[in-house]
C-alpha positions as MATLAB code, in Angstrom:
seq = 'LAILQDYLPTQLTVEQIEERANQVIQQLGVTGSKAMGAVMRDIGINPTEAPKAKIAEVVKRLLTSSA';
ca = [
     -28.381   -7.015   -9.611;
     -25.097   -8.868  -10.052;
     -23.198   -5.643   -9.204;
     -25.218   -5.201   -6.002;
     -24.621   -8.776   -4.881;
     -20.891   -7.952   -4.810;
     -21.598   -5.425   -1.954;
     -24.053   -7.575    0.084;
     -22.753   -9.842    2.884;
     -22.614  -13.539    2.125;
     -25.609  -15.477    3.261;
     -24.963  -17.911    5.960;
     -25.621  -21.606    5.299;
     -27.932  -23.740    7.451;
     -24.870  -25.471    8.801;
     -23.322  -22.097    9.889;
     -26.536  -21.092   11.570;
     -26.857  -24.372   13.396;
     -23.172  -23.969   14.498;
     -23.834  -20.518   16.005;
     -27.114  -21.671   17.524;
     -25.565  -24.714   19.176;
     -22.810  -22.441   20.638;
     -25.434  -20.035   22.174;
     -27.530  -22.931   23.466;
     -24.520  -24.516   25.196;
     -23.414  -21.224   26.689;
     -26.808  -20.531   27.984;
     -27.335  -24.012   29.024;
     -31.052  -24.008   27.867;
     -33.378  -26.466   26.294;
     -36.955  -26.442   25.207;
     -38.899  -23.967   23.114;
     -39.402  -21.558   25.940;
     -35.712  -20.582   25.633;
     -36.047  -19.472   22.017;
     -36.355  -15.800   22.755;
     -32.984  -15.871   24.816;
     -31.159  -17.744   22.044;
     -32.512  -15.526   19.364;
     -31.482  -12.465   21.292;
     -27.867  -13.723   21.881;
     -27.261  -15.484   18.591;
     -25.765  -12.292   16.942;
     -26.722  -13.020   13.402;
     -27.373   -9.916   11.380;
     -30.531   -9.909    9.308;
     -28.463   -9.308    6.240;
     -26.595  -12.525    6.802;
     -29.759  -14.681    7.030;
     -33.445  -14.110    7.167;
     -34.820  -14.097   10.799;
     -37.342  -16.778    9.743;
     -34.666  -19.068    8.719;
     -32.680  -18.531   11.958;
     -35.867  -18.945   14.003;
     -36.666  -22.361   12.269;
     -33.113  -23.666   12.993;
     -33.066  -22.560   16.601;
     -36.546  -24.017   17.296;
     -35.561  -27.399   15.683;
     -32.383  -27.504   17.733;
     -34.161  -26.472   21.041;
     -36.981  -29.013   20.571;
     -34.712  -31.883   19.652;
     -32.444  -31.169   22.673;
     -35.435  -31.175   25.155;
];
């Protein structure tokens, strides 16, 4: 398993996901949970970099806190 981990991409931290999500939210100029689909589509995070559920959790939190 340790050998395989050398070949896998590094997992993003919550802070890195938040940074990317905030950039997309600002670029799109959106707020509220209805914009979640647009942000998730444009965030550009590969599923190997972070689980989709983790990304969705961060995006939802940021969108609802900015509404």
